[in-house]
PDB file of C-alpha atoms in Angstrom:
ATOM      1  CA  VAL N   1     -45.773  40.962  -0.900  1.00 46.00           C
ATOM      2  CA  VAL N   2     -43.795  38.161   0.760  1.00 45.00           C
ATOM      3  CA  ASP N   3     -43.825  38.389   4.551  1.00 57.00           C
ATOM      4  CA  SER N   4     -40.640  37.998   6.568  1.00 59.00           C
ATOM      5  CA  GLY N   5     -41.703  34.585   7.897  1.00 64.00           C
ATOM      6  CA  SER N   6     -42.030  33.117   4.400  1.00 63.00           C
ATOM      7  CA  ARG N   7     -38.760  34.652   3.374  1.00 61.00           C
ATOM      8  CA  VAL N   8     -36.979  33.092   6.353  1.00 65.00           C
ATOM      9  CA  ALA N   9     -38.595  29.714   5.658  1.00 67.00           C
ATOM     10  CA  ARG N  10     -37.441  29.778   2.039  1.00 62.00           C
ATOM     11  CA  LEU N  11     -33.932  30.776   3.100  1.00 60.00           C
ATOM     12  CA  VAL N  12     -33.763  27.913   5.596  1.00 62.00           C
ATOM     13  CA  ALA N  13     -35.044  25.444   2.983  1.00 59.00           C
ATOM     14  CA  LEU N  14     -32.460  26.562   0.426  1.00 55.00           C
ATOM     15  CA  THR N  15     -29.691  26.373   3.026  1.00 54.00           C
ATOM     16  CA  LEU N  16     -30.670  22.823   3.981  1.00 56.00           C
ATOM     17  CA  LEU N  17     -30.787  21.797   0.333  1.00 47.00           C
ATOM     18  CA  PHE N  18     -27.332  23.258  -0.215  1.00 43.00           C
ATOM     19  CA  LEU N  19     -25.905  21.435   2.806  1.00 45.00           C
ATOM     20  CA  ILE N  20     -27.467  18.136   1.742  1.00 42.00           C
ATOM     21  CA  THR N  21     -25.937  18.527  -1.713  1.00 38.00           C
ATOM     22  CA  ILE N  22     -22.475  19.153  -0.251  1.00 37.00           C
ATOM     23  CA  PHE N  23     -22.382  16.479   2.421  1.00 41.00           C
ATOM     24  CA  THR N  24     -24.180  13.630   0.677  1.00 42.00           C
ATOM     25  CA  PRO N  25     -21.463  11.095  -0.354  1.00 45.00           C
ATOM     26  CA  THR N  26     -20.822  10.833  -4.074  1.00 43.00           C
ATOM     27  CA  SER N  27     -22.733   7.859  -5.437  1.00 42.00           C
ATOM     28  CA  LEU N  28     -22.139   7.707  -9.162  1.00 44.00           C
ATOM     29  CA  PRO N  29     -21.124   4.611 -11.107  1.00 48.00           C
ATOM     30  CA  TYR N  30     -17.724   4.665 -12.816  1.00 53.00           C
ATOM     31  CA  PRO N  31     -17.615   1.575 -15.057  1.00 54.00           C
ATOM     32  CA  THR N  32     -14.356   2.686 -16.683  1.00 54.00           C
ATOM     33  CA  GLY N  33     -12.429   3.165 -13.439  1.00 53.00           C
ATOM     34  CA  ILE N  34     -11.723   5.855 -10.857  1.00 49.00           C
ATOM     35  CA  SER N  35      -8.640   7.946 -10.070  1.00 49.00           C
ATOM     36  CA  GLY N  36      -7.421  11.402  -9.149  1.00 50.00           C
ATOM     37  CA  GLU N  37      -9.920  13.813  -7.584  1.00 52.00           C
ATOM     38  CA  VAL N  38     -12.717  11.228  -7.491  1.00 50.00           C
ATOM     39  CA  VAL N  39     -10.623   9.044  -5.197  1.00 53.00           C
ATOM     40  CA  ALA N  40      -9.090  11.968  -3.303  1.00 48.00           C
ATOM     41  CA  SER N  41     -12.565  12.942  -2.081  1.00 47.00           C
ATOM     42  CA  GLY N  42     -12.944   9.509  -0.479  1.00 48.00           C
ATOM     43  CA  CYS N  43     -15.512   8.348  -3.007  1.00 49.00           C
ATOM     44  CA  LEU N  44     -16.716   4.773  -2.764  1.00 51.00           C
ATOM     45  CA  CYS N  45     -18.924   5.465  -5.799  1.00 52.00           C
ATOM     46  CA  HIS N  46     -21.656   2.998  -4.883  1.00 47.00           C
ATOM     47  CA  GLY N  47     -24.015   2.274  -2.029  1.00 49.00           C
ATOM     48  CA  SER N  48     -24.021   4.725   0.870  1.00 51.00           C
ATOM     49  CA  GLY N  49     -20.487   5.908   0.149  1.00 55.00           C
ATOM     50  CA  LEU N  50     -19.385   4.377   3.451  1.00 66.00           C
ATOM     51  CA  VAL N  51     -17.125   1.417   4.221  1.00 80.00           C
ATOM     52  CA  SER N  52     -19.119  -1.801   4.596  1.00 84.00           C
ATOM     53  CA  GLU N  53     -18.244  -4.683   6.889  1.00 88.00           C
ATOM     54  CA  ASP N  54     -19.761  -6.988   4.263  1.00 90.00           C
ATOM     55  CA  VAL N  55     -16.804  -6.381   1.949  1.00 93.00           C
ATOM     56  CA  SER N  56     -13.248  -7.615   2.511  1.00 94.00           C
ATOM     57  CA  ILE N  57     -10.190  -6.770   0.423  1.00 96.00           C
ATOM     58  CA  ASP N  58      -7.155  -9.038   0.259  1.00 97.00           C
ATOM     59  CA  VAL N  59      -3.968  -7.586  -1.212  1.00 98.00           C
ATOM     60  CA  SER N  60      -1.157 -10.064  -1.906  1.00 98.00           C
ATOM     61  CA  GLY N  61       2.264  -9.718  -3.496  1.00 98.00           C
ATOM     62  CA  PHE N  62       3.629  -6.700  -1.664  1.00 98.00           C
ATOM     63  CA  PRO N  63       6.790  -7.592   0.302  1.00 97.00           C
ATOM     64  CA  GLN N  64       7.262  -6.843   3.968  1.00 96.00           C
ATOM     65  CA  SER N  65      10.381  -4.908   2.968  1.00 96.00           C
ATOM     66  CA  TRP N  66      10.811  -3.733  -0.629  1.00 97.00           C
ATOM     67  CA  GLU N  67      14.044  -3.930  -2.624  1.00 96.00           C
ATOM     68  CA  VAL N  68      15.352  -1.327  -5.046  1.00 96.00           C
ATOM     69  CA  SER N  69      14.022  -1.654  -8.644  1.00 97.00           C
ATOM     70  CA  VAL N  70      12.439  -5.082  -8.034  1.00 98.00           C
ATOM     71  CA  GLU N  71       9.143  -5.803  -9.841  1.00 98.00           C
ATOM     72  CA  TYR N  72       6.332  -7.355  -7.786  1.00 98.00           C
ATOM     73  CA  GLU N  73       3.099  -8.938  -9.012  1.00 98.00           C
ATOM     74  CA  ILE N  74       0.212  -7.612  -6.924  1.00 98.00           C
ATOM     75  CA  THR N  75      -3.191  -9.311  -6.749  1.00 98.00           C
ATOM     76  CA  ILE N  76      -6.290  -7.653  -5.309  1.00 98.00           C
ATOM     77  CA  THR N  77      -9.136  -9.996  -4.374  1.00 97.00           C
ATOM     78  CA  VAL N  78     -12.486  -8.770  -3.084  1.00 95.00           C
ATOM     79  CA  GLN N  79     -15.075 -10.825  -1.204  1.00 94.00           C
ATOM     80  CA  SER N  80     -18.593  -9.462  -0.736  1.00 92.00           C
ATOM     81  CA  THR N  81     -22.130 -10.400   0.220  1.00 91.00           C
ATOM     82  CA  VAL N  82     -23.381  -8.518  -2.849  1.00 90.00           C
ATOM     83  CA  THR N  83     -24.791 -11.027  -5.341  1.00 86.00           C
ATOM     84  CA  GLU N  84     -22.743 -11.566  -8.489  1.00 82.00           C
ATOM     85  CA  ASN N  85     -25.093 -11.037 -11.415  1.00 78.00           C
ATOM     86  CA  GLY N  86     -25.946  -8.505 -14.094  1.00 71.00           C
ATOM     87  CA  SER N  87     -23.508  -6.627 -16.299  1.00 78.00           C
ATOM     88  CA  ALA N  88     -20.901  -5.712 -13.655  1.00 86.00           C
ATOM     89  CA  LEU N  89     -19.415  -7.145 -10.469  1.00 91.00           C
ATOM     90  CA  GLY N  90     -17.095  -4.483  -9.073  1.00 90.00           C
ATOM     91  CA  GLY N  91     -14.140  -2.166  -9.427  1.00 92.00           C
ATOM     92  CA  PHE N  92     -11.066  -0.921  -7.574  1.00 94.00           C
ATOM     93  CA  ASN N  93      -8.420   1.753  -7.251  1.00 95.00           C
ATOM     94  CA  LEU N  94      -4.843   1.211  -6.048  1.00 96.00           C
ATOM     95  CA  PHE N  95      -2.720   4.195  -5.030  1.00 96.00           C
ATOM     96  CA  ILE N  96       0.880   3.835  -3.879  1.00 97.00           C
ATOM     97  CA  ASP N  97       3.202   6.718  -2.990  1.00 95.00           C
ATOM     98  CA  GLY N  98       6.414   5.282  -4.416  1.00 97.00           C
ATOM     99  CA  GLY N  99       7.602   3.304  -7.419  1.00 98.00           C
ATOM    100  CA  SER N 100       5.429   2.753 -10.497  1.00 98.00           C
ATOM    101  CA  LEU N 101       2.452   0.616 -11.507  1.00 98.00           C
ATOM    102  CA  SER N 102       2.009  -1.189 -14.840  1.00 98.00           C
ATOM    103  CA  VAL N 103      -0.686  -3.404 -16.317  1.00 97.00           C
ATOM    104  CA  ILE N 104      -0.675  -7.122 -17.052  1.00 95.00           C
ATOM    105  CA  ASP N 105      -3.861  -7.355 -19.127  1.00 95.00           C
ATOM    106  CA  GLY N 106      -6.835  -5.363 -20.398  1.00 95.00           C
ATOM    107  CA  THR N 107      -8.807  -5.537 -17.159  1.00 96.00           C
ATOM    108  CA  VAL N 108      -6.612  -2.894 -15.507  1.00 97.00           C
ATOM    109  CA  GLN N 109      -5.430   0.552 -16.585  1.00 96.00           C
ATOM    110  CA  ILE N 110      -3.058   3.119 -15.110  1.00 97.00           C
ATOM    111  CA  VAL N 111      -4.576   6.591 -14.738  1.00 94.00           C
ATOM    112  CA  ASP N 112      -2.788   9.460 -12.960  1.00 92.00           C
ATOM    113  CA  GLY N 113      -0.242   6.926 -11.693  1.00 95.00           C
ATOM    114  CA  GLU N 114      -2.978   4.857 -10.035  1.00 96.00           C
ATOM    115  CA  ALA N 115      -4.261   1.412 -11.027  1.00 96.00           C
ATOM    116  CA  THR N 116      -7.987   0.987 -11.640  1.00 95.00           C
ATOM    117  CA  HIS N 117     -10.359  -1.310 -13.527  1.00 94.00           C
ATOM    118  CA  THR N 118     -11.314  -0.926 -17.163  1.00 94.00           C
ATOM    119  CA  GLU N 119     -14.869  -1.384 -18.440  1.00 90.00           C
ATOM    120  CA  SER N 120     -14.131  -5.033 -19.182  1.00 89.00           C
ATOM    121  CA  GLY N 121     -12.406  -5.307 -15.814  1.00 92.00           C
ATOM    122  CA  ASN N 122     -15.573  -4.569 -13.840  1.00 88.00           C
ATOM    123  CA  MET N 123     -16.879  -8.030 -14.719  1.00 91.00           C
ATOM    124  CA  GLN N 124     -14.726  -9.523 -11.963  1.00 93.00           C
ATOM    125  CA  ARG N 125     -13.652  -9.051  -8.358  1.00 94.00           C
ATOM    126  CA  GLN N 126      -9.985  -9.917  -8.703  1.00 96.00           C
ATOM    127  CA  TRP N 127      -7.312  -7.899 -10.476  1.00 97.00           C
ATOM    128  CA  THR N 128      -3.557  -8.224 -10.952  1.00 98.00           C
ATOM    129  CA  VAL N 129      -1.044  -5.451 -11.569  1.00 98.00           C
ATOM    130  CA  PHE N 130       2.737  -5.012 -11.568  1.00 98.00           C
ATOM    131  CA  TRP N 131       4.458  -2.698  -9.097  1.00 98.00           C
ATOM    132  CA  THR N 132       8.104  -1.743  -9.628  1.00 98.00           C
ATOM    133  CA  ALA N 133       9.854  -0.474  -6.517  1.00 98.00           C
ATOM    134  CA  PRO N 134      11.786   2.835  -6.611  1.00 97.00           C
ATOM    135  CA  SER N 135      15.278   2.869  -8.103  1.00 96.00           C
ATOM    136  CA  SER N 136      16.717   4.394  -4.937  1.00 94.00           C
ATOM    137  CA  THR N 137      16.052   3.960  -1.231  1.00 90.00           C
ATOM    138  CA  ILE N 138      13.349   6.363  -0.045  1.00 91.00           C
ATOM    139  CA  GLY N 139      12.221   4.637   3.143  1.00 93.00           C
ATOM    140  CA  ASP N 140       8.774   3.231   3.868  1.00 96.00           C
ATOM    141  CA  ILE N 141       6.034   3.313   1.218  1.00 97.00           C
ATOM    142  CA  ASP N 142       2.278   3.571   1.844  1.00 97.00           C
ATOM    143  CA  TYR N 143      -0.480   2.173  -0.348  1.00 97.00           C
ATOM    144  CA  ARG N 144      -4.279   2.254  -0.297  1.00 95.00           C
ATOM    145  CA  VAL N 145      -6.920   0.191  -2.098  1.00 95.00           C
ATOM    146  CA  TYR N 146     -10.564   1.161  -2.633  1.00 92.00           C
ATOM    147  CA  SER N 147     -13.012  -1.409  -3.969  1.00 91.00           C
ATOM    148  CA  ASN N 148     -16.706  -1.480  -4.793  1.00 90.00           C
ATOM    149  CA  THR N 149     -18.859  -4.567  -5.279  1.00 90.00           C
ATOM    150  CA  VAL N 150     -22.033  -4.128  -7.304  1.00 88.00           C
ATOM    151  CA  ASP N 151     -25.088  -6.150  -8.276  1.00 81.00           C
ATOM    152  CA  GLY N 152     -24.930  -5.117 -11.927  1.00 76.00           C
ATOM    153  CA  ASP N 153     -28.319  -3.408 -12.163  1.00 73.00           C
ATOM    154  CA  GLY N 154     -26.741  -0.284 -13.647  1.00 70.00           C
ATOM    155  CA  THR N 155     -27.473   1.991 -10.690  1.00 71.00           C
ATOM    156  CA  ALA N 156     -25.252   3.102  -7.820  1.00 68.00           C
ATOM    157  CA  ASP N 157     -27.678   2.383  -5.005  1.00 66.00           C
ATOM    158  CA  SER N 158     -27.623   1.015  -1.459  1.00 70.00           C
ATOM    159  CA  ASP N 159     -27.496  -2.573  -2.735  1.00 77.00           C
ATOM    160  CA  ASP N 160     -23.864  -1.990  -3.722  1.00 84.00           C
ATOM    161  CA  LYS N 161     -21.124  -2.023  -1.079  1.00 89.00           C
ATOM    162  CA  GLY N 162     -17.507  -0.921  -0.832  1.00 89.00           C
ATOM    163  CA  ALA N 163     -14.451  -0.981   1.404  1.00 91.00           C
ATOM    164  CA  VAL N 164     -10.933   0.394   1.726  1.00 92.00           C
ATOM    165  CA  VAL N 165      -7.646  -0.950   3.091  1.00 94.00           C
ATOM    166  CA  ALA N 166      -4.302   0.744   3.651  1.00 95.00           C
ATOM    167  CA  ALA N 167      -0.873  -0.485   4.704  1.00 96.00           C
ATOM    168  CA  THR N 168       2.827   0.388   4.789  1.00 97.00           C
ATOM    169  CA  ILE N 169       5.722  -1.452   3.133  1.00 97.00           C
ATOM    170  CA  ASP N 170       8.987  -1.178   5.059  1.00 96.00           C
ATOM    171  CA  GLY N 171      11.969   0.373   3.324  1.00 95.00           C
ATOM    172  CA  PRO N 172      14.973  -1.728   2.253  1.00 93.00           C
ATOM    173  CA  VAL N 173      16.823  -3.411   5.110  1.00 84.00           C
ATOM    174  CA  ASN N 174      20.113  -1.794   4.097  1.00 72.00           C
ATOM    175  CA  ASP N 175      18.405   1.593   4.321  1.00 56.00           C
ATOM    176  CA  SER N 176      18.730   1.558   8.123  1.00 50.00           C
ATOM    177  CA  PRO N 177      21.496   3.622   9.805  1.00 49.00           C
ATOM    178  CA  GLY N 178      24.820   1.839   9.726  1.00 48.00           C
ATOM    179  CA  ALA N 179      23.651  -0.849   7.325  1.00 46.00           C
ATOM    180  CA  GLY N 180      26.029  -1.655   4.525  1.00 45.00           C
ATOM    181  CA  GLU N 181      29.023  -0.381   6.505  1.00 46.00           C
ATOM    182  CA  PRO N 182      31.882  -2.838   7.175  1.00 50.00           C
ATOM    183  CA  ASN N 183      31.587  -4.744  10.451  1.00 54.00           C
ATOM    184  CA  LEU N 184      34.707  -3.888  12.468  1.00 56.00           C
ATOM    185  CA  ILE N 185      34.052  -6.039  15.524  1.00 58.00           C
ATOM    186  CA  TYR N 186      35.652  -9.210  14.140  1.00 56.00           C
ATOM    187  CA  PRO N 187      38.959  -7.591  13.070  1.00 65.00           C
ATOM    188  CA  VAL N 188      39.149  -5.920  16.496  1.00 60.00           C
ATOM    189  CA  LEU N 189      38.569  -9.214  18.316  1.00 61.00           C
ATOM    190  CA  LEU N 190      41.147 -10.968  16.135  1.00 68.00           C
ATOM    191  CA  GLY N 191      43.672  -8.252  16.916  1.00 69.00           C
ATOM    192  CA  LEU N 192      43.072  -8.641  20.656  1.00 67.00           C
ATOM    193  CA  VAL N 193      43.570 -12.418  20.476  1.00 63.00           C
ATOM    194  CA  ILE N 194      46.852 -12.044  18.572  1.00 72.00           C
ATOM    195  CA  SER N 195      48.044  -9.436  21.074  1.00 67.00           C
ATOM    196  CA  MET N 196      47.311 -11.778  23.987  1.00 66.00           C
ATOM    197  CA  ILE N 197      49.264 -14.575  22.297  1.00 67.00           C
ATOM    198  CA  ILE N 198      52.277 -12.340  21.748  1.00 68.00           C
ATOM    199  CA  VAL N 199      52.254 -10.869  25.267  1.00 61.00           C
ATOM    200  CA  ASN N 200      51.365 -13.900  27.382  1.00 64.00           C
ATOM    201  CA  ILE N 201      52.520 -17.003  25.516  1.00 61.00           C
ATOM    202  CA  LEU N 202      55.537 -16.287  23.343  1.00 57.00           C
ATOM    203  CA  PRO N 203      57.789 -14.887  26.126  1.00 56.00           C
ATOM    204  CA  HIS N 204      57.158 -17.939  28.303  1.00 54.00           C
ATOM    205  CA  GLY N 205      57.867 -20.241  25.406  1.00 52.00           C
ATOM    206  CA  GLY N 206      61.109 -18.421  24.722  1.00 50.00           C
ATOM    207  CA  GLY N 207      62.179 -18.792  28.382  1.00 49.00           C
ATOM    208  CA  VAL N 208      61.702 -22.554  28.259  1.00 47.00           C
ATOM    209  CA  LEU N 209      63.887 -22.841  25.174  1.00 44.00           C
ATOM    210  CA  GLU N 210      66.679 -20.811  26.806  1.00 50.00           C
ATOM    211  CA  SER N 211      66.546 -22.963  29.952  1.00 48.00           C
ATOM    212  CA  ARG N 212      66.892 -26.146  27.926  1.00 51.00           C
ATOM    213  CA  ALA N 213      69.858 -24.688  26.045  1.00 47.00           C
ATOM    214  CA  GLU N 214      71.677 -23.879  29.306  1.00 53.00           C
ATOM    215  CA  ASP N 215      71.088 -27.414  30.666  1.00 54.00           C
ATOM    216  CA  GLU N 216      72.733 -28.876  27.606  1.00 54.00           C
TER     217      GLU N 216
END
């Protein structure tokens, strides 16, 4: 017979185990890239699952203000204190909520509309991808980049570190209210100037001519 104290102790132990399983950050290696639900859960895949100050992500190529249907070449460069050795160096995921992504070479693939590394692409810490802006003006666009840097020992442990950056690209300049509409201020000013000439100058000029005619 199991006494009530033992039963309570077992229940508490099982509850703690369940909570640890739920709240421990996912720490599984994904050598062929990450996307979709894996990224949606905030997974950094390696290390503690938390953002590390020892990793910096530089994203270049995005404009300050995007233009309709223009293609941009985007480069993601990662710097880390994690030693570069072994069979892998790192990986990334780029999500953007407008336009479309396309690959340049075999180190990057597009999965679920997101750009991520391939298995051959995790042998580096820099990746390049094309982004084509939307074909119509939809306002500002947000993007987010996850990256992991690994030591290549084949395990997703605390020696590996990751980071995330996010930013917003402004919508097209002519997407602002009133943009693209004809500027009426100059025609109005020109009309005022002409009116002043007619009212204030021409009558006086005509009077001088009449006076000269009478003198003759």
